[in-house]
Amino acid sequence: MKIDYKRELSALYRPAAQKIVEVDVPEMSFLMVDGQGSPGASESFAEAIEALFSVAYTLKFMVKNETHGIDYVVMPLEGLWWANDMSAFVQGDRDNWKWTLLIMQPDIVSEGLVEKAISRVRKKKAPAGLARVRFERFKEGKAAQCLHVGSFADEGPAVEALHEFISASGRQLSGKHHEIYLSDFRRTSPEKLGTVIRQPFSERT
């Protein structure tokens, strides 16, 4: 039976549409690639996606066929977004946006297995962004999130609602703007895109 970690972690990866909820995100393992620039115009952004999924699918088949005999669904692409000057982020100055793209990995995936997978991908097709892929643990902690259905360009009200929810509850924003892309935005029409929008918070000091 194939494990779908989106179902296993449904509170984090399958929120109800238009409803803001609080979550406490545990430490998990991720494949990661860092970059900068507009996602629509940055060649390195597309290269990062190709490299991440190449390694993720190689790991999936290694776990199933060579190590644990366990089959699972590859998790969706995620993105952390920020800017050194946050006004550039708020105002949509995408050339100065910084990002980390991620794909969550189950606990059965180890650093040694990732190194073997990267080596295998390098020998097979060596995507341009492969050298930037790393394996790292990441704990996000407490956050508010909601599901946005529609174009990325229309996310503004959902983001504002998250920020207002956090402020109204007496907390403050912390960490990076986080998006989880439940749809493949390369193949899905904009009005049908499903994106989890998450904002970490901390107690106000």
mmCIF file of C-alpha atoms in Angstrom:
data_model
loop_
_atom_site.group_PDB
_atom_site.id
_atom_site.type_symbol
_atom_site.label_atom_id
_atom_site.label_comp_id
_atom_site.label_asym_id
_atom_site.label_seq_id
_atom_site.Cartn_x
_atom_site.Cartn_y
_atom_site.Cartn_z
ATOM 1 C CA MET A 1 0.000 0.000 0.000
ATOM 2 C CA LYS A 2 1.320 3.436 -0.938
ATOM 3 C CA ILE A 3 1.666 5.922 1.939
ATOM 4 C CA ASP A 4 0.366 9.427 1.289
ATOM 5 C CA TYR A 5 1.999 11.677 3.869
ATOM 6 C CA LYS A 6 -0.335 14.523 2.918
ATOM 7 C CA ARG A 7 -3.083 12.390 4.473
ATOM 8 C CA GLU A 8 -0.913 11.302 7.398
ATOM 9 C CA LEU A 9 -0.136 14.983 8.057
ATOM 10 C CA SER A 10 -3.512 16.316 6.958
ATOM 11 C CA ALA A 11 -3.546 19.124 9.537
ATOM 12 C CA LEU A 12 -0.449 20.571 7.856
ATOM 13 C CA TYR A 13 -1.053 19.708 4.207
ATOM 14 C CA ARG A 14 -4.842 19.553 3.747
ATOM 15 C CA PRO A 15 -6.471 22.569 5.445
ATOM 16 C CA ALA A 16 -10.018 23.618 4.659
ATOM 17 C CA ALA A 17 -10.421 26.372 2.067
ATOM 18 C CA GLN A 18 -10.871 29.930 3.329
ATOM 19 C CA LYS A 19 -10.477 28.875 6.983
ATOM 20 C CA ILE A 20 -7.528 30.082 9.043
ATOM 21 C CA VAL A 21 -6.207 27.540 11.532
ATOM 22 C CA GLU A 22 -3.306 27.404 13.945
ATOM 23 C CA VAL A 23 -0.792 24.573 13.591
ATOM 24 C CA ASP A 24 2.347 23.513 15.417
ATOM 25 C CA VAL A 25 4.736 22.249 12.751
ATOM 26 C CA PRO A 26 7.218 19.640 14.046
ATOM 27 C CA GLU A 27 10.772 19.190 12.901
ATOM 28 C CA MET A 28 10.896 17.315 9.604
ATOM 29 C CA SER A 29 13.461 16.487 6.926
ATOM 30 C CA PHE A 30 13.536 18.281 3.588
ATOM 31 C CA LEU A 31 15.406 18.424 0.329
ATOM 32 C CA MET A 32 16.187 22.134 -0.148
ATOM 33 C CA VAL A 33 17.520 24.553 -2.757
ATOM 34 C CA ASP A 34 18.153 28.267 -2.139
ATOM 35 C CA GLY A 35 17.872 31.042 -4.703
ATOM 36 C CA GLN A 36 16.932 34.615 -5.480
ATOM 37 C CA GLY A 37 14.819 36.389 -8.068
ATOM 38 C CA SER A 38 11.395 36.336 -9.622
ATOM 39 C CA PRO A 39 10.021 32.788 -9.894
ATOM 40 C CA GLY A 40 8.544 33.554 -13.297
ATOM 41 C CA ALA A 41 11.744 34.922 -14.788
ATOM 42 C CA SER A 42 14.495 33.134 -12.873
ATOM 43 C CA GLU A 43 16.174 30.268 -14.707
ATOM 44 C CA SER A 44 17.597 29.062 -11.392
ATOM 45 C CA PHE A 45 14.045 28.662 -10.025
ATOM 46 C CA ALA A 46 13.104 26.196 -12.764
ATOM 47 C CA GLU A 47 16.441 24.425 -12.346
ATOM 48 C CA ALA A 48 15.814 24.082 -8.612
ATOM 49 C CA ILE A 49 12.418 22.451 -9.194
ATOM 50 C CA GLU A 50 13.864 19.975 -11.697
ATOM 51 C CA ALA A 51 16.731 19.034 -9.382
ATOM 52 C CA LEU A 52 14.519 18.637 -6.304
ATOM 53 C CA PHE A 53 11.997 16.359 -8.005
ATOM 54 C CA SER A 54 14.743 14.337 -9.706
ATOM 55 C CA VAL A 55 16.265 13.535 -6.316
ATOM 56 C CA ALA A 56 12.871 13.089 -4.610
ATOM 57 C CA TYR A 57 11.668 10.505 -7.133
ATOM 58 C CA THR A 58 15.015 8.707 -7.100
ATOM 59 C CA LEU A 59 14.739 8.453 -3.304
ATOM 60 C CA LYS A 60 11.171 7.163 -3.563
ATOM 61 C CA PHE A 61 12.199 4.261 -5.805
ATOM 62 C CA MET A 62 15.331 3.524 -3.763
ATOM 63 C CA VAL A 63 13.238 3.275 -0.578
ATOM 64 C CA LYS A 64 10.680 1.058 -2.306
ATOM 65 C CA ASN A 65 12.961 -1.234 -4.263
ATOM 66 C CA GLU A 66 16.317 -1.273 -2.502
ATOM 67 C CA THR A 67 16.067 -0.400 1.185
ATOM 68 C CA HIS A 68 12.769 -0.491 3.079
ATOM 69 C CA GLY A 69 10.234 -1.949 0.638
ATOM 70 C CA ILE A 70 7.919 0.967 1.413
ATOM 71 C CA ASP A 71 6.104 2.912 -1.299
ATOM 72 C CA TYR A 72 5.015 6.503 -0.742
ATOM 73 C CA VAL A 73 3.698 9.470 -2.668
ATOM 74 C CA VAL A 74 6.305 12.167 -3.322
ATOM 75 C CA MET A 75 5.356 15.249 -1.340
ATOM 76 C CA PRO A 76 4.452 18.565 -3.014
ATOM 77 C CA LEU A 77 6.831 21.421 -3.659
ATOM 78 C CA GLU A 78 7.020 24.064 -0.927
ATOM 79 C CA GLY A 79 8.593 27.508 -0.823
ATOM 80 C CA LEU A 80 9.914 29.857 1.856
ATOM 81 C CA TRP A 81 9.929 33.489 0.707
ATOM 82 C CA TRP A 82 11.542 36.640 2.092
ATOM 83 C CA ALA A 83 13.727 39.663 1.268
ATOM 84 C CA ASN A 84 16.511 41.458 3.126
ATOM 85 C CA ASP A 85 14.346 44.560 2.863
ATOM 86 C CA MET A 86 10.853 43.260 3.535
ATOM 87 C CA SER A 87 9.340 46.267 1.780
ATOM 88 C CA ALA A 88 10.631 44.709 -1.456
ATOM 89 C CA PHE A 89 8.659 41.582 -0.611
ATOM 90 C CA VAL A 90 5.481 43.416 0.353
ATOM 91 C CA GLN A 91 5.620 45.700 -2.684
ATOM 92 C CA GLY A 92 6.208 42.822 -5.075
ATOM 93 C CA ASP A 93 9.791 43.688 -6.109
ATOM 94 C CA ARG A 94 10.363 40.127 -7.219
ATOM 95 C CA ASP A 95 13.926 40.577 -8.464
ATOM 96 C CA ASN A 96 14.969 41.021 -4.816
ATOM 97 C CA TRP A 97 12.932 38.126 -3.463
ATOM 98 C CA LYS A 98 14.878 35.305 -1.847
ATOM 99 C CA TRP A 99 13.530 31.793 -1.646
ATOM 100 C CA THR A 100 14.155 28.273 -0.472
ATOM 101 C CA LEU A 101 12.310 25.528 -2.330
ATOM 102 C CA LEU A 102 11.661 22.345 -0.366
ATOM 103 C CA ILE A 103 10.232 18.837 -0.626
ATOM 104 C CA MET A 104 9.488 17.035 2.649
ATOM 105 C CA GLN A 105 11.057 13.599 3.113
ATOM 106 C CA PRO A 106 9.769 10.776 5.351
ATOM 107 C CA ASP A 107 11.855 9.782 8.368
ATOM 108 C CA ILE A 108 13.025 6.614 6.618
ATOM 109 C CA VAL A 109 15.118 8.804 4.298
ATOM 110 C CA SER A 110 18.620 9.330 5.712
ATOM 111 C CA GLU A 111 21.463 11.653 4.777
ATOM 112 C CA GLY A 112 23.422 8.721 3.406
ATOM 113 C CA LEU A 113 20.510 7.681 1.215
ATOM 114 C CA VAL A 114 20.182 11.248 -0.102
ATOM 115 C CA GLU A 115 23.882 11.303 -1.002
ATOM 116 C CA LYS A 116 23.463 8.058 -2.952
ATOM 117 C CA ALA A 117 20.375 9.429 -4.718
ATOM 118 C CA ILE A 118 22.161 12.640 -5.709
ATOM 119 C CA SER A 119 25.078 10.607 -7.066
ATOM 120 C CA ARG A 120 22.676 8.448 -9.059
ATOM 121 C CA VAL A 121 20.869 11.491 -10.510
ATOM 122 C CA ARG A 122 24.224 13.056 -11.398
ATOM 123 C CA LYS A 123 25.255 9.972 -13.355
ATOM 124 C CA LYS A 124 21.894 9.666 -15.105
ATOM 125 C CA LYS A 125 21.072 13.202 -16.260
ATOM 126 C CA ALA A 126 22.815 15.782 -14.024
ATOM 127 C CA PRO A 127 20.183 18.562 -13.928
ATOM 128 C CA ALA A 128 21.648 22.052 -13.730
ATOM 129 C CA GLY A 129 20.506 22.741 -10.162
ATOM 130 C CA LEU A 130 21.667 19.449 -8.658
ATOM 131 C CA ALA A 131 24.775 20.857 -6.961
ATOM 132 C CA ARG A 132 22.546 23.193 -4.927
ATOM 133 C CA VAL A 133 20.399 20.438 -3.409
ATOM 134 C CA ARG A 134 20.921 19.833 0.300
ATOM 135 C CA PHE A 135 19.235 17.668 2.954
ATOM 136 C CA GLU A 136 18.309 19.393 6.191
ATOM 137 C CA ARG A 137 16.040 19.223 9.220
ATOM 138 C CA PHE A 138 13.683 22.174 9.639
ATOM 139 C CA LYS A 139 11.319 23.012 12.487
ATOM 140 C CA GLU A 140 8.832 25.766 11.818
ATOM 141 C CA GLY A 141 6.883 25.686 15.086
ATOM 142 C CA LYS A 142 3.664 27.580 15.660
ATOM 143 C CA ALA A 143 1.999 29.125 12.622
ATOM 144 C CA ALA A 144 -1.314 30.167 11.117
ATOM 145 C CA GLN A 145 -2.322 28.835 7.715
ATOM 146 C CA CYS A 146 -5.146 28.630 5.201
ATOM 147 C CA LEU A 147 -5.829 27.144 1.779
ATOM 148 C CA HIS A 148 -5.959 29.593 -1.130
ATOM 149 C CA VAL A 149 -7.605 28.398 -4.333
ATOM 150 C CA GLY A 150 -6.778 30.509 -7.379
ATOM 151 C CA SER A 151 -3.985 32.474 -8.970
ATOM 152 C CA PHE A 152 -0.815 33.373 -7.080
ATOM 153 C CA ALA A 153 -1.528 36.977 -8.074
ATOM 154 C CA ASP A 154 -4.723 36.855 -5.988
ATOM 155 C CA GLU A 155 -3.100 35.657 -2.764
ATOM 156 C CA GLY A 156 -2.917 39.154 -1.242
ATOM 157 C CA PRO A 157 -6.207 39.085 0.721
ATOM 158 C CA ALA A 158 -5.408 35.635 2.148
ATOM 159 C CA VAL A 159 -1.963 36.785 3.287
ATOM 160 C CA GLU A 160 -3.435 39.933 4.836
ATOM 161 C CA ALA A 161 -6.074 37.867 6.633
ATOM 162 C CA LEU A 162 -3.377 35.597 8.090
ATOM 163 C CA HIS A 163 -1.390 38.597 9.333
ATOM 164 C CA GLU A 164 -4.498 40.181 10.847
ATOM 165 C CA PHE A 165 -5.440 36.886 12.526
ATOM 166 C CA ILE A 166 -1.998 36.663 14.143
ATOM 167 C CA SER A 167 -2.024 40.290 15.254
ATOM 168 C CA ALA A 168 -5.567 40.072 16.642
ATOM 169 C CA SER A 169 -4.591 37.066 18.751
ATOM 170 C CA GLY A 170 -1.807 39.050 20.431
ATOM 171 C CA ARG A 171 1.109 37.412 18.611
ATOM 172 C CA GLN A 172 3.635 38.726 16.097
ATOM 173 C CA LEU A 173 4.927 37.492 12.747
ATOM 174 C CA SER A 174 8.128 35.470 12.839
ATOM 175 C CA GLY A 175 9.935 33.290 10.349
ATOM 176 C CA LYS A 176 9.381 33.284 6.604
ATOM 177 C CA HIS A 177 6.299 33.383 4.401
ATOM 178 C CA HIS A 178 5.621 29.754 3.506
ATOM 179 C CA GLU A 179 3.667 28.306 0.588
ATOM 180 C CA ILE A 180 2.852 24.674 -0.185
ATOM 181 C CA TYR A 181 1.910 24.025 -3.811
ATOM 182 C CA LEU A 182 -0.731 21.287 -3.819
ATOM 183 C CA SER A 183 -1.137 21.720 -7.596
ATOM 184 C CA ASP A 184 1.564 21.520 -10.255
ATOM 185 C CA PHE A 185 1.551 25.171 -11.328
ATOM 186 C CA ARG A 186 3.339 24.227 -14.558
ATOM 187 C CA ARG A 187 0.286 22.201 -15.685
ATOM 188 C CA THR A 188 -2.701 23.644 -13.784
ATOM 189 C CA SER A 189 -4.768 26.644 -14.850
ATOM 190 C CA PRO A 190 -4.366 29.572 -12.423
ATOM 191 C CA GLU A 191 -7.960 29.596 -11.166
ATOM 192 C CA LYS A 192 -7.649 25.942 -10.049
ATOM 193 C CA LEU A 193 -4.347 26.211 -8.170
ATOM 194 C CA GLY A 194 -4.424 25.060 -4.551
ATOM 195 C CA THR A 195 -1.831 26.663 -2.272
ATOM 196 C CA VAL A 196 -1.419 26.351 1.480
ATOM 197 C CA ILE A 197 -0.296 29.749 2.772
ATOM 198 C CA ARG A 198 1.433 29.599 6.146
ATOM 199 C CA GLN A 199 2.870 32.297 8.406
ATOM 200 C CA PRO A 200 4.830 31.405 11.559
ATOM 201 C CA PHE A 201 4.255 33.524 14.655
ATOM 202 C CA SER A 202 5.674 34.068 18.120
ATOM 203 C CA GLU A 203 4.397 35.572 21.337
ATOM 204 C CA ARG A 204 4.530 39.359 21.306
ATOM 205 C CA THR A 205 7.377 40.765 23.412
#
